[in-house]
Structures are given as structure tokens and as C-alpha cells.
Amino acid sequence: MTIRPSPKPGPVPSPLPKGLVCPKCGCQHFEVLSTRGAPSGAVRRRRQCRHCGRRVTTVERPVG
């Protein structure tokens, strides 16, 4: 009889997708239409969903 160690549990997959999700169709594929910087260091990007064409604006702020 061979005793095998129990497998280590791996990371549990999150039920929520990571990253930006289109509010209209749920797709995660976007193209960047324009990018603008701000004096505070933030970056505004205008993005368009490649599936349905919905446009969204994201603001990226530096951490720290």
C-alpha cells in the first residue's frame, strides 16, 4: 500500500473577472482611443469596447 501526500490546495479562482469589464456587454477587450496626463500624475484614458463599441473613461492614479 502506497501512501500519497494530499495535494496542496491551490489558489481559489475568483468568481469576478479581473480588470476592466464593459458595463454593456461584459467583454474585457478594450482599445485606447486617447490618453491625457494630469498635473497630479493621474492618467485619463478614453477606451472603447471592441465588441459593442461602448466608450468608457478610466482614471489611473499613482500609488504611494
XYZ file of C-alpha atoms in Angstrom:
64
model
C 0.000 0.000 0.000
C 1.384 3.378 -1.043
C 0.562 6.478 0.965
C 0.495 9.638 -1.089
C 0.548 13.084 0.459
C -2.591 15.083 -0.102
C -2.221 17.719 -2.804
C -1.672 21.268 -1.619
C -4.670 23.466 -2.221
C -4.003 25.969 -4.981
C -5.360 29.467 -5.283
C -9.126 29.621 -5.417
C -10.265 31.265 -8.653
C -12.214 34.458 -8.093
C -15.781 34.440 -9.415
C -15.307 38.060 -10.500
C -13.210 38.865 -13.577
C -10.023 40.879 -13.092
C -9.570 44.178 -14.858
C -11.967 46.410 -16.718
C -15.305 44.937 -17.826
C -17.669 46.599 -20.305
C -20.845 47.670 -18.471
C -22.928 46.989 -21.597
C -21.805 43.558 -22.842
C -19.383 42.220 -20.190
C -16.439 41.994 -22.604
C -12.905 42.639 -21.306
C -11.308 43.712 -24.585
C -10.813 47.453 -25.000
C -8.806 49.705 -27.252
C -7.434 53.044 -26.059
C -8.716 55.994 -28.086
C -6.915 58.810 -26.260
C -4.631 59.380 -23.281
C -4.171 62.578 -21.282
C -1.970 63.300 -18.312
C -2.866 65.497 -15.349
C -0.583 67.625 -13.143
C -1.343 65.352 -10.172
C 0.239 62.442 -12.031
C -3.076 60.805 -12.915
C -3.684 59.488 -16.436
C -7.105 59.662 -18.105
C -7.751 57.170 -20.856
C -10.765 57.050 -23.157
C -11.401 53.403 -24.064
C -13.784 51.682 -26.464
C -15.106 48.133 -26.159
C -14.014 46.099 -29.171
C -17.224 44.070 -29.080
C -20.076 46.575 -28.696
C -18.361 49.969 -29.147
C -19.307 51.352 -25.723
C -16.917 54.108 -24.617
C -15.704 54.495 -21.051
C -13.217 56.790 -19.317
C -10.706 55.440 -16.823
C -8.546 57.440 -14.415
C -5.286 55.836 -13.320
C -3.696 57.323 -10.214
C -0.179 56.601 -8.975
C 0.008 54.576 -5.772
C 2.185 55.771 -2.962
